[in-house]
Coordinates of C-alpha atoms in Angstrom, one line a residue:
Chain A
M1 CA 22.2 -5.8 25.4
D2 CA 25.9 -5.1 26.1
E3 CA 27.0 -8.4 27.5
P4 CA 30.6 -9.3 26.6
H5 CA 30.7 -11.4 23.4
P6 CA 32.3 -14.7 23.4
P7 CA 35.4 -14.5 21.2
G8 CA 34.6 -15.2 17.6
D9 CA 31.1 -13.7 17.8
R10 CA 31.2 -11.0 15.2
S11 CA 27.5 -10.2 15.3
G12 CA 26.7 -6.6 14.8
P13 CA 23.7 -4.6 13.8
D14 CA 24.4 -4.7 10.1
R15 CA 26.7 -7.7 9.9
P16 CA 24.8 -11.0 10.5
P17 CA 27.1 -13.5 12.3
A18 CA 28.8 -15.8 10.0
F19 CA 31.6 -18.3 10.3
L20 CA 34.5 -16.0 9.4
G21 CA 37.9 -17.2 10.4
P22 CA 38.4 -20.1 12.8
P23 CA 35.3 -21.7 14.4
A24 CA 34.3 -20.1 17.7
P25 CA 34.9 -22.0 20.9
A26 CA 31.9 -23.6 22.4
A27 CA 29.8 -20.8 23.9
P28 CA 27.9 -21.3 27.1
A29 CA 24.3 -22.4 26.6
P30 CA 21.8 -19.5 26.8
P31 CA 20.7 -19.0 30.4
R32 CA 17.5 -20.9 30.9
R33 CA 15.9 -18.0 32.8
E34 CA 16.0 -15.6 29.9
R35 CA 14.3 -18.0 27.5
S36 CA 11.5 -18.9 29.9
L37 CA 11.0 -15.2 30.8
G38 CA 10.7 -14.4 27.2
R39 CA 8.1 -17.0 26.7
W40 CA 6.2 -16.0 29.8
L41 CA 6.2 -12.3 28.8
G42 CA 5.6 -13.2 25.2
S43 CA 2.3 -15.0 25.4
P44 CA 0.2 -12.0 26.6
L45 CA 1.9 -9.7 24.1
A46 CA 1.3 -12.2 21.3
L47 CA -2.3 -12.2 22.3
A48 CA -2.6 -8.4 21.9
P49 CA -4.7 -8.9 18.8
L50 CA -6.9 -11.3 20.6
L51 CA -7.1 -8.9 23.6
L52 CA -8.1 -6.0 21.3
L53 CA -10.7 -8.1 19.6
G54 CA -12.1 -9.1 23.1
I55 CA -12.1 -5.4 24.2
V56 CA -14.1 -4.3 21.2
V57 CA -16.6 -7.1 21.5
A58 CA -16.9 -6.5 25.3
V59 CA -17.5 -2.8 24.9
L60 CA -20.2 -3.4 22.3
A61 CA -21.8 -6.0 24.5
I62 CA -21.7 -3.5 27.5
A63 CA -23.1 -0.7 25.3
S64 CA -26.1 -2.8 24.4
E65 CA -26.9 -3.0 28.1
G66 CA -28.2 -6.6 28.0
Q67 CA -31.7 -5.9 26.7
N68 CA -31.2 -7.1 23.2
F69 CA -32.6 -8.6 20.1
G70 CA -36.3 -8.5 21.0
L71 CA -38.9 -9.7 18.5
S72 CA -39.4 -6.2 17.0
F73 CA -35.7 -5.9 16.5
W74 CA -35.8 -8.5 13.7
G75 CA -38.9 -6.9 12.2
P76 CA -39.1 -4.7 9.1
V77 CA -40.4 -1.6 10.9
W78 CA -38.0 1.2 11.6
A79 CA -40.1 4.0 13.2
F80 CA -37.9 6.3 15.2
N81 CA -39.9 9.0 17.0
P82 CA -37.6 11.6 18.6
T83 CA -40.2 12.6 21.1
D84 CA -40.8 9.1 22.3
P85 CA -37.5 7.2 21.7
A86 CA -38.5 4.5 24.2
G87 CA -41.7 3.7 22.4
S88 CA -40.2 3.7 18.9
T89 CA -39.7 0.5 16.9
Y90 CA -36.2 -0.4 15.8
G91 CA -36.3 -3.1 13.2
I92 CA -33.3 -4.3 11.3
A93 CA -35.0 -6.3 8.5
L94 CA -35.0 -3.5 5.9
F95 CA -31.4 -2.7 6.4
A96 CA -30.5 -6.4 6.4
L97 CA -32.3 -6.6 3.1
G98 CA -30.2 -3.7 1.8
T99 CA -27.0 -5.4 3.0
A100 CA -28.1 -8.8 1.5
I101 CA -28.9 -7.3 -1.9
T102 CA -25.8 -5.1 -2.2
A103 CA -23.3 -7.5 -0.7
G104 CA -24.9 -10.5 -2.5
A105 CA -25.0 -8.9 -5.9
A106 CA -21.6 -7.3 -5.6
L107 CA -20.1 -10.6 -4.5
L108 CA -21.7 -12.4 -7.4
L109 CA -20.2 -9.9 -9.9
A110 CA -16.9 -9.6 -8.1
S111 CA -16.4 -13.4 -7.9
G112 CA -16.9 -13.8 -11.6
L113 CA -14.7 -10.9 -12.6
S114 CA -12.0 -11.9 -10.1
L115 CA -11.9 -15.5 -11.3
A116 CA -11.5 -14.3 -14.8
I117 CA -8.8 -11.8 -13.8
S118 CA -6.9 -14.2 -11.6
I119 CA -6.9 -16.9 -14.3
A120 CA -5.7 -14.3 -16.9
L121 CA -3.0 -13.1 -14.5
T122 CA -1.7 -16.6 -13.5
V123 CA -2.1 -18.5 -16.7
Y124 CA -2.4 -16.5 -19.8
L125 CA -0.6 -13.1 -19.5
P126 CA 3.2 -12.9 -19.8
P127 CA 4.9 -12.6 -16.4
R128 CA 5.9 -9.0 -16.9
T129 CA 2.5 -7.7 -17.9
S130 CA 1.0 -9.8 -15.2
R131 CA 3.2 -8.1 -12.6
V132 CA 2.3 -4.6 -13.7
L133 CA -1.4 -5.4 -13.8
T134 CA -1.2 -7.1 -10.4
T135 CA 0.2 -3.9 -9.0
L136 CA -2.7 -1.9 -10.6
T137 CA -5.4 -4.2 -9.2
D138 CA -3.8 -4.0 -5.8
L139 CA -3.9 -0.2 -6.1
L140 CA -7.6 -0.4 -6.4
A141 CA -7.6 -1.8 -2.8
G142 CA -5.7 1.2 -1.5
I143 CA -8.1 3.8 -2.7
P144 CA -10.1 5.2 0.2
S145 CA -13.8 4.4 0.3
V146 CA -14.8 8.1 0.5
V147 CA -13.0 8.6 -2.8
Y148 CA -15.1 5.8 -4.3
G149 CA -18.1 7.5 -2.7
I150 CA -17.6 11.0 -4.1
W151 CA -16.7 9.6 -7.5
G152 CA -19.9 7.5 -7.5
F153 CA -22.1 10.3 -6.2
V154 CA -20.8 13.2 -8.3
V155 CA -19.5 11.6 -11.5
L156 CA -21.4 8.3 -11.9
A157 CA -24.9 9.0 -10.4
P158 CA -25.9 11.5 -13.1
Y159 CA -24.7 9.1 -15.8
F160 CA -26.6 6.3 -14.2
A161 CA -29.8 8.4 -14.0
S162 CA -29.6 9.8 -17.5
S163 CA -28.5 6.9 -19.6
L164 CA -27.6 3.6 -18.0
E165 CA -30.7 3.1 -15.9
P166 CA -33.3 4.1 -18.6
T167 CA -31.5 1.8 -21.0
L168 CA -31.5 -1.1 -18.6
R169 CA -35.2 -0.5 -17.8
N170 CA -36.1 -0.6 -21.4
A171 CA -34.0 -3.6 -22.2
L172 CA -34.5 -5.7 -19.1
G173 CA -37.7 -4.3 -17.7
W174 CA -39.3 -7.7 -17.7
L175 CA -36.8 -9.0 -15.1
P176 CA -37.9 -8.5 -11.5
G177 CA -36.0 -5.5 -10.1
F178 CA -35.2 -4.0 -13.4
G179 CA -38.6 -2.7 -14.3
G180 CA -40.8 -0.2 -12.5
P181 CA -42.2 3.2 -13.5
E182 CA -40.1 5.8 -15.1
S183 CA -40.3 7.9 -12.0
A184 CA -38.5 5.2 -10.0
I185 CA -35.3 6.4 -11.6
G186 CA -34.2 9.2 -9.3
G187 CA -30.9 11.0 -9.2
G188 CA -28.9 7.9 -9.8
S189 CA -28.2 7.1 -6.2
G190 CA -29.6 3.7 -5.4
L191 CA -29.0 0.0 -5.3
L192 CA -27.6 -0.3 -8.8
L193 CA -24.9 2.3 -8.1
G194 CA -24.2 0.9 -4.7
I195 CA -23.7 -2.6 -6.2
F196 CA -21.4 -1.2 -8.8
I197 CA -19.2 0.7 -6.3
L198 CA -19.2 -2.2 -3.9
T199 CA -18.2 -4.6 -6.6
L200 CA -15.2 -2.5 -7.5
M201 CA -14.2 -2.2 -3.8
V202 CA -14.4 -6.0 -3.2
I203 CA -12.6 -7.1 -6.4
P204 CA -9.0 -6.3 -5.2
L205 CA -9.5 -8.6 -2.2
T206 CA -11.2 -11.5 -4.0
T207 CA -8.7 -11.2 -6.9
A208 CA -5.7 -11.3 -4.6
V209 CA -6.9 -14.4 -2.7
M210 CA -8.0 -16.2 -5.9
R211 CA -4.7 -15.3 -7.6
E212 CA -2.7 -16.8 -4.7
S213 CA -4.8 -19.9 -4.5
L214 CA -4.3 -20.5 -8.2
R215 CA -0.6 -19.8 -7.9
S216 CA -0.3 -22.4 -5.2
V217 CA -1.5 -25.2 -7.5
P218 CA 1.4 -27.6 -7.7
R219 CA 3.3 -27.3 -10.9
E220 CA 3.5 -31.1 -11.4
L221 CA -0.2 -31.3 -11.7
V222 CA -0.4 -28.6 -14.3
E223 CA 2.5 -30.1 -16.3
A224 CA 1.0 -33.5 -16.1
G225 CA -2.2 -32.1 -17.6
L226 CA -0.4 -30.4 -20.4
A227 CA 1.7 -33.5 -21.1
L228 CA -1.5 -35.4 -21.5
G229 CA -2.4 -33.1 -24.4
A230 CA -4.9 -30.9 -22.6
T231 CA -5.1 -27.3 -23.8
P232 CA -4.1 -24.6 -21.2
W233 CA -7.8 -23.9 -20.7
E234 CA -8.6 -27.5 -20.1
V235 CA -5.9 -27.6 -17.5
V236 CA -7.4 -24.5 -15.9
R237 CA -10.9 -26.0 -15.8
R238 CA -10.0 -29.6 -14.8
V239 CA -6.9 -29.2 -12.7
R240 CA -6.2 -25.7 -11.5
L241 CA -9.8 -24.8 -10.5
R242 CA -10.4 -28.1 -8.9
V243 CA -7.2 -28.1 -6.8
A244 CA -7.6 -24.5 -5.8
R245 CA -11.4 -24.9 -5.1
R246 CA -11.2 -24.2 -1.4
G247 CA -9.1 -21.1 -1.8
L248 CA -11.5 -19.7 -4.3
W249 CA -14.4 -20.2 -2.0
G250 CA -12.3 -18.6 0.7
A251 CA -11.9 -15.5 -1.5
V252 CA -15.7 -15.3 -1.8
F253 CA -16.2 -15.6 2.0
L254 CA -13.5 -13.0 2.7
G255 CA -15.0 -10.7 0.1
F256 CA -18.5 -11.1 1.6
G257 CA -17.1 -10.1 5.0
R258 CA -15.6 -7.0 3.5
A259 CA -18.8 -6.1 1.6
V260 CA -21.0 -6.5 4.7
G261 CA -18.8 -4.0 6.6
E262 CA -18.5 -1.3 4.0
S263 CA -20.2 1.9 5.3
V264 CA -19.0 5.2 4.0
A265 CA -19.0 4.6 0.3
L266 CA -22.5 3.1 0.5
A267 CA -23.8 5.9 2.6
M268 CA -22.7 8.2 -0.2
V269 CA -24.2 6.4 -3.2
L270 CA -27.1 4.4 -1.8
G271 CA -29.6 7.2 -1.2
N272 CA -30.0 6.3 2.5
T273 CA -33.7 5.7 2.3
V274 CA -35.5 3.5 4.8
Q275 CA -37.8 1.6 2.5
F276 CA -38.4 -1.7 0.7
P277 CA -36.5 -1.0 -2.5
P278 CA -39.1 -0.8 -5.3
S279 CA -36.5 -1.7 -7.9
L280 CA -32.7 -1.7 -8.4
Y281 CA -32.9 2.0 -9.2
G282 CA -34.4 2.8 -5.8
G283 CA -32.7 4.0 -2.7
S284 CA -31.8 1.7 0.2
S285 CA -29.6 1.5 3.3
T286 CA -27.4 -1.2 4.6
I287 CA -26.9 -2.0 8.2
A288 CA -23.4 -0.5 8.2
S289 CA -24.3 2.6 6.2
F290 CA -27.2 3.2 8.4
I291 CA -25.1 3.1 11.6
F292 CA -22.8 5.5 9.9
T293 CA -25.4 8.0 9.0
Q294 CA -27.3 7.7 12.3
L295 CA -24.6 7.7 14.9
D296 CA -24.6 11.5 15.1
S297 CA -28.2 11.8 16.2
A298 CA -27.8 8.8 18.5
F299 CA -25.9 11.1 20.8
F300 CA -29.1 12.5 22.2
Y301 CA -31.1 9.3 22.4
P302 CA -29.8 6.4 24.5
E303 CA -32.4 4.0 23.0
L304 CA -31.3 4.8 19.5
L305 CA -27.7 4.3 20.5
R306 CA -28.6 0.9 21.9
A307 CA -30.5 -0.1 18.7
L308 CA -27.5 0.9 16.7
V309 CA -25.1 -1.2 18.8
E310 CA -27.3 -4.2 18.1
F311 CA -26.9 -3.4 14.5
A312 CA -23.1 -3.2 15.0
L313 CA -23.1 -6.5 16.8
V314 CA -25.1 -8.1 14.0
I315 CA -22.5 -7.1 11.3
L316 CA -19.7 -7.8 13.7
I317 CA -20.9 -11.4 14.1
L318 CA -21.5 -11.7 10.4
T319 CA -18.1 -10.5 9.4
I320 CA -16.3 -12.6 12.0
A321 CA -18.2 -15.7 10.8
F322 CA -17.4 -15.1 7.2
N323 CA -13.8 -14.2 8.0
L324 CA -13.4 -17.5 9.9
L325 CA -14.9 -19.5 7.1
G326 CA -12.7 -17.7 4.6
Q327 CA -9.6 -18.1 6.6
R328 CA -10.2 -21.8 7.2
A329 CA -10.6 -22.3 3.5
V330 CA -7.6 -20.2 2.6
S331 CA -5.3 -21.6 5.2
E332 CA -6.0 -25.1 3.9
V333 CA -5.1 -24.3 0.3
R334 CA -1.6 -25.4 0.3
P335 CA -1.7 -28.6 2.5
R336 CA -4.8 -29.8 0.7
A337 CA -3.4 -29.2 -2.7
V338 CA -0.4 -31.2 -1.9
A339 CA -2.4 -34.0 -0.2
G340 CA -4.7 -34.0 -3.2
A341 CA -1.7 -34.4 -5.5
G342 CA -0.4 -37.3 -3.5
G343 CA -3.8 -38.9 -3.2
R344 CA -4.6 -38.8 -6.9
A345 CA -1.2 -39.5 -8.3
Chain B
M1 CA -17.1 -30.8 -24.4
T2 CA -16.6 -34.2 -23.0
A3 CA -13.9 -35.2 -20.6
V4 CA -10.6 -34.7 -22.2
V5 CA -8.1 -35.2 -19.5
G6 CA -10.1 -38.0 -17.9
A7 CA -8.1 -41.1 -17.4
A8 CA -10.9 -43.2 -18.7
E9 CA -10.4 -42.1 -22.3
G10 CA -6.7 -42.7 -22.3
P11 CA -4.3 -41.8 -25.0
G12 CA -6.7 -42.3 -27.8
D13 CA -8.0 -38.9 -26.9
L14 CA -4.8 -37.3 -28.1
Q15 CA -5.5 -38.6 -31.6
G16 CA -8.9 -37.0 -31.8
S17 CA -10.2 -35.8 -35.2
A18 CA -8.7 -32.6 -36.6
A19 CA -12.1 -30.9 -36.2
R20 CA -12.2 -31.7 -32.5
W21 CA -8.6 -30.6 -32.0
R22 CA -9.4 -27.3 -33.7
R23 CA -12.5 -26.9 -31.5
R24 CA -10.5 -27.5 -28.3
Y25 CA -7.9 -25.0 -29.2
A26 CA -10.5 -22.5 -30.3
V27 CA -12.0 -22.6 -26.8
D28 CA -8.6 -22.0 -25.4
R29 CA -8.0 -19.1 -27.7
I30 CA -11.3 -17.5 -26.7
M31 CA -10.3 -17.8 -23.0
R32 CA -6.8 -16.5 -23.7
W33 CA -8.2 -13.3 -25.3
G34 CA -11.5 -13.1 -23.4
L35 CA -10.5 -13.5 -19.8
P36 CA -8.1 -10.5 -19.8
L37 CA -11.1 -8.3 -20.8
A38 CA -12.2 -8.6 -17.2
L39 CA -9.2 -6.6 -16.3
L40 CA -10.3 -3.9 -18.6
V41 CA -13.7 -3.9 -16.8
V42 CA -12.0 -3.3 -13.5
L43 CA -9.2 -1.0 -14.6
A44 CA -11.3 1.3 -16.7
P45 CA -13.3 2.6 -13.7
L46 CA -10.0 3.1 -11.8
F47 CA -8.6 5.3 -14.5
D48 CA -12.0 7.0 -14.9
M49 CA -12.0 7.8 -11.1
I50 CA -8.5 9.2 -11.1
Y51 CA -9.2 11.2 -14.3
W52 CA -12.4 12.8 -12.9
I53 CA -11.1 13.6 -9.5
A54 CA -8.1 15.3 -11.1
V55 CA -10.4 17.2 -13.5
R56 CA -12.6 18.4 -10.6
A57 CA -9.8 19.2 -8.2
L58 CA -6.9 20.6 -10.3
P59 CA -8.4 23.8 -11.8
T60 CA -8.8 25.3 -8.3
F61 CA -5.9 23.5 -6.7
T62 CA -3.2 26.0 -5.7
L63 CA -0.5 26.2 -3.0
A64 CA -3.0 28.2 -1.0
T65 CA -5.2 25.0 -0.9
L66 CA -2.6 23.4 1.2
T67 CA -1.7 26.3 3.4
T68 CA -4.9 28.1 4.3
D69 CA -7.7 27.2 6.7
Q70 CA -11.2 26.6 5.5
V71 CA -13.1 29.9 5.4
G72 CA -16.8 30.1 4.9
L73 CA -17.7 28.1 1.8
G74 CA -14.2 27.8 0.5
G75 CA -10.6 28.2 1.6
G76 CA -8.0 25.5 1.9
L77 CA -7.3 22.2 3.5
Y78 CA -4.6 23.2 6.0
A79 CA -6.6 22.3 9.1
M80 CA -7.6 18.9 7.6
I81 CA -4.0 18.1 6.5
V82 CA -2.6 18.9 9.9
G83 CA -5.5 16.9 11.5
S84 CA -5.1 13.9 9.3
F85 CA -1.4 13.7 10.0
T86 CA -1.8 14.2 13.7
L87 CA -4.3 11.4 13.8
L88 CA -2.2 9.3 11.6
G89 CA 0.9 9.9 13.8
L90 CA -0.9 9.0 17.0
A91 CA -2.5 5.9 15.4
T92 CA 0.8 4.8 13.9
G93 CA 2.6 5.2 17.2
F94 CA 0.1 3.1 19.0
A95 CA -0.3 0.5 16.2
A96 CA 3.4 0.1 15.5
A97 CA 4.2 -0.4 19.2
V98 CA 1.5 -3.0 19.7
G99 CA 1.7 -4.6 16.3
I100 CA 5.5 -5.0 16.1
A101 CA 5.8 -6.3 19.7
A102 CA 2.9 -8.7 19.2
G103 CA 4.3 -9.8 15.8
M104 CA 7.8 -10.4 17.2
Y105 CA 6.5 -12.4 20.1
T106 CA 4.1 -14.4 18.0
A107 CA 6.9 -15.4 15.6
E108 CA 9.7 -15.9 18.0
Y109 CA 8.4 -16.8 21.5
A110 CA 4.8 -17.9 21.6
P111 CA 4.1 -21.6 21.8
P112 CA 2.5 -22.8 18.6
P113 CA -1.1 -23.0 19.8
V114 CA -0.9 -19.5 21.2
A115 CA 0.7 -18.3 18.0
R116 CA -2.1 -19.9 16.0
W117 CA -4.8 -18.3 18.0
A118 CA -3.1 -14.9 17.9
R119 CA -2.9 -15.1 14.1
V120 CA -6.5 -16.0 13.8
A121 CA -7.4 -13.1 16.1
G122 CA -5.2 -10.8 14.1
N123 CA -7.0 -11.7 10.9
L124 CA -10.4 -11.3 12.6
L125 CA -9.4 -7.9 13.9
A126 CA -8.5 -6.9 10.4
G127 CA -11.9 -8.0 9.3
I128 CA -13.9 -5.9 11.8
P129 CA -15.9 -3.3 9.9
A130 CA -14.5 0.2 10.3
I131 CA -17.9 1.5 11.4
V132 CA -18.1 -1.1 14.2
L133 CA -14.7 0.2 15.4
G134 CA -16.1 3.7 15.0
Y135 CA -19.0 2.8 17.3
F136 CA -16.5 1.2 19.7
G137 CA -14.5 4.4 19.8
Y138 CA -17.6 6.6 20.1
Y139 CA -18.9 4.6 23.0
A140 CA -15.7 3.9 24.9
L141 CA -13.6 7.0 24.3
V142 CA -16.2 9.7 23.6
L143 CA -19.2 9.0 25.7
Y144 CA -17.9 6.8 28.5
T145 CA -14.8 8.9 29.3
H146 CA -16.8 12.1 28.9
W147 CA -14.0 13.5 26.7
G148 CA -16.3 14.4 23.9
Y149 CA -14.8 14.4 20.4
T150 CA -11.1 14.5 20.8
T151 CA -8.0 14.0 18.6
L152 CA -6.8 11.4 21.1
A153 CA -9.9 9.3 20.8
G154 CA -9.7 9.4 17.0
G155 CA -6.0 8.5 17.1
I156 CA -6.6 5.5 19.4
T157 CA -9.5 4.2 17.4
L158 CA -7.6 4.5 14.2
G159 CA -4.7 2.8 15.9
V160 CA -6.8 -0.2 16.8
F161 CA -7.9 -0.3 13.2
M162 CA -4.3 -0.3 12.0
V163 CA -2.8 -2.8 14.5
P164 CA -3.7 -6.0 12.6
F165 CA -2.0 -4.8 9.4
I166 CA 1.2 -4.1 11.1
Y167 CA 1.0 -7.2 13.3
R168 CA 0.6 -9.5 10.3
T169 CA 3.5 -8.1 8.4
A170 CA 5.7 -8.0 11.5
D171 CA 4.8 -11.6 12.3
L172 CA 5.6 -12.7 8.8
A173 CA 8.8 -10.7 8.7
F174 CA 10.2 -12.4 11.7
A175 CA 9.0 -15.8 10.7
N176 CA 10.6 -15.4 7.3
V177 CA 14.1 -14.7 8.6
P178 CA 16.0 -17.7 7.2
S179 CA 16.4 -20.3 9.9
E180 CA 20.1 -20.6 9.1
Q181 CA 20.6 -17.1 10.5
R182 CA 19.1 -18.2 13.8
E183 CA 21.0 -21.4 13.9
A184 CA 24.3 -19.5 13.1
A185 CA 23.6 -16.9 15.8
L186 CA 22.7 -19.4 18.4
A187 CA 25.5 -21.7 17.5
M188 CA 27.9 -18.8 18.1
G189 CA 26.5 -18.3 21.5
A190 CA 24.1 -15.5 21.0
R191 CA 21.2 -15.4 23.4
P192 CA 17.7 -15.4 22.0
G193 CA 17.5 -11.7 23.0
Q194 CA 20.7 -11.0 21.1
Y195 CA 19.6 -12.9 18.1
L196 CA 16.3 -11.0 18.1
T197 CA 17.8 -7.5 18.3
R198 CA 21.0 -7.9 16.4
V199 CA 20.2 -10.6 13.7
A200 CA 16.5 -10.9 13.2
W201 CA 15.6 -7.3 13.6
P202 CA 17.8 -5.8 10.9
I203 CA 16.8 -8.5 8.5
A204 CA 13.1 -8.1 9.2
L205 CA 13.1 -4.3 9.4
P206 CA 12.3 -3.5 5.7
A207 CA 9.4 -5.9 5.7
I208 CA 8.1 -4.4 9.0
L209 CA 8.4 -0.9 7.6
S210 CA 6.5 -1.8 4.5
G211 CA 3.8 -3.1 6.8
V212 CA 3.8 0.1 8.7
F213 CA 3.6 2.2 5.5
L214 CA 0.8 0.0 4.2
A215 CA -1.1 0.4 7.5
M216 CA -0.6 4.2 7.2
A217 CA -1.9 4.2 3.6
I218 CA -5.0 2.3 4.8
G219 CA -5.4 4.5 7.9
L220 CA -5.1 7.7 6.0
G221 CA -8.1 6.7 3.9
E222 CA -10.4 5.7 6.7
T223 CA -13.5 7.8 7.6
A224 CA -15.7 5.6 9.7
P225 CA -13.4 5.2 12.8
L226 CA -12.8 8.9 12.9
L227 CA -16.0 10.7 12.2
Y228 CA -17.6 10.0 15.6
T229 CA -14.4 10.0 17.6
A230 CA -12.3 12.9 16.3
G231 CA -15.3 15.1 15.6
W232 CA -14.8 18.1 13.4
S233 CA -13.2 21.5 13.6
S234 CA -12.5 24.1 11.0
T235 CA -9.3 25.3 12.6
P236 CA -6.1 23.3 13.0
V237 CA -5.9 20.8 15.8
A238 CA -5.3 22.7 19.1
G239 CA -4.5 19.8 21.4
L240 CA -5.0 16.1 22.1
F241 CA -8.2 16.8 23.9
Q242 CA -9.6 19.0 21.2
P243 CA -11.6 17.8 18.2
T244 CA -10.0 17.9 14.8
S245 CA -10.9 17.8 11.1
F246 CA -9.3 15.4 8.7
L247 CA -9.1 14.9 4.9
T248 CA -11.6 12.0 4.6
G249 CA -14.0 13.9 6.8
A250 CA -13.8 16.9 4.4
I251 CA -14.9 14.6 1.6
W252 CA -17.8 13.1 3.6
N253 CA -18.9 16.5 5.0
F254 CA -18.8 18.4 1.7
Y255 CA -19.4 16.0 -1.1
D256 CA -23.1 16.7 -1.6
Y257 CA -23.0 20.5 -1.7
P258 CA -23.9 22.0 -5.1
A259 CA -20.9 22.3 -7.4
T260 CA -19.9 25.9 -7.9
E261 CA -16.5 27.5 -8.2
G262 CA -14.6 27.7 -4.9
S263 CA -17.3 25.8 -3.1
F264 CA -17.4 23.0 -0.5
Q265 CA -17.6 20.5 -3.2
A266 CA -14.5 21.7 -4.8
L267 CA -12.8 21.4 -1.4
A268 CA -14.0 17.8 -1.2
F269 CA -12.5 17.0 -4.6
Q270 CA -9.3 18.7 -3.6
A271 CA -9.2 16.5 -0.5
A272 CA -9.9 13.5 -2.6
F273 CA -7.1 14.3 -5.0
L274 CA -4.7 14.9 -2.2
L275 CA -5.7 11.6 -0.6
L276 CA -5.2 9.7 -3.9
V277 CA -1.7 11.2 -4.3
L278 CA -0.7 10.4 -0.7
V279 CA -2.1 6.9 -0.8
I280 CA -0.6 6.0 -4.2
G281 CA 2.7 7.6 -3.0
L282 CA 2.7 5.4 0.1
N283 CA 1.9 2.4 -2.0
V284 CA 4.9 3.1 -4.1
V285 CA 7.0 3.4 -1.0
V286 CA 5.7 0.0 0.2
Q287 CA 6.6 -1.6 -3.1
A288 CA 10.1 -0.1 -3.0
V289 CA 10.7 -1.2 0.5
A290 CA 9.4 -4.7 -0.1
E291 CA 11.6 -5.0 -3.2
R292 CA 14.6 -4.1 -1.1
Y293 CA 13.6 -6.7 1.5
R294 CA 13.3 -9.3 -1.2
R295 CA 16.8 -8.5 -2.5
R296 CA 18.2 -8.6 1.0
T297 CA 16.8 -12.0 1.9
R298 CA 17.4 -13.5 -1.5
G299 CA 21.1 -13.3 -1.1
M300 CA 20.8 -15.1 2.2
R301 CA 18.8 -18.0 0.9
A302 CA 21.0 -18.6 -2.1

């Protein structure tokens, strides 16, 4: 880029052009060719993410070799026989159940906690405290999932097995899932620990999205509420939460997409059993964690590899669907909030 | 509690009885002190995790941990550190090239509908579960190419994983350059190419860098895209087409060994500790760079 500069053009790498001195004489219009070339070259480059997404999906589709999703695939029987891989049954239902329980429960807990945190951060805490705490909750998102996993397995599991789970069983044993025989409590690895870890892992994402949706509530609406004599909490409940509704749901969808895809941490704390979980203390596997633990042995069995790619496609479609829903909701936060303000005012 | 702000009740509501007034503010006070407790519920585990990993890792953590190979049941993390950074270097090179170029073109050149689709695709790419990418890498780069487990396959898979994070920040960084800067540059006769390289690029650079560091922090902590692409090796990485070990793999491979002094499990905790330090360090860098960027653009908008 060493074309001669028109006089008066003082642009440089660290000095943005500004009108210093006398105005520059009219510069020639940028050549048409360069602009259209840029546009023409730009579109495929801009589509690099779309291209990568397409490649990933295409490779997975090719890997499944077209013979997919038979009746037994959706069934609850996983009976892999190494001597007869072609005659084995590869059912996804048990793992789908594991995914549904862990992701569902984690999302339920994470949504509640995130809502409370994001209200506290945006409304109640002083700005400085809020900024520090925001950094800390964001830090939670940066911690690698294996680190959550080893902490869960080595530090938390013994505690869960020795005190938390017996206490829960005695106190809440009448609730479905919380009861069961004493022997049901194993080494602490199981659904309860998995849900706990997954909740912690999802919270930073849901909190960040909820926080931003609450922040984008127009100030006039909040001030109008306060001016009418509402307490801050009443403004939260009747103004902020209503205006930010879509963004809050978006957070839940995005969080669910994240939870469905988590593999490593769950593979470490969930016990990796293939069974109908007898209680919350029992072991389980999710679709993602099962792929993670089985991919190694799949090397030798093409049929197993194909079954696992179908698993991968299932969670891929689930995460794409939830991410699309979440994005739609989140992207409409701002315009809708403004439109709502105009409509109601 | 009945409708308080509802228009139907009108101003009469403001003159409610003293008891009612007290009740409404009591609820507000409960929320004011109660809601922040949720932060405690979340931050207590964070500190517990950092505490326990430090407790398990530090007693046996010496300089030798960083500089020796893994030998038998113990030894050090040298091979995994070298492997992690080799993989991260490859992945960052790939992801930064693709992500920054794509982000720049999305923000500056792409027609709006193309840009919209590209952004949606970028967000979806970021949402792909790591293990699905791991399967993709395993099938496309390990089995299909007949390379077997290689550092290159691991690096590319990790790179694909990191692209959307860099792409999103690069896109935002260019889109956030104040439009006065563009107008000034173009008004002075700069070509779009000149504007991009001499005006927009220096302004957007800190934000792009913070995106790259963020992606590195995320990539450094990933296990699922690497375990079945980079394989494992107890000696330092010998070449692009050789398998390699990496820090997160050390944790996954060694976490469930019995805990004795100088054992595999101690090695796993040392790797976890090192990862925590690196990830938190990178996050601090991201914050610092982002702060610098904010200061730089604030002056322009004023």
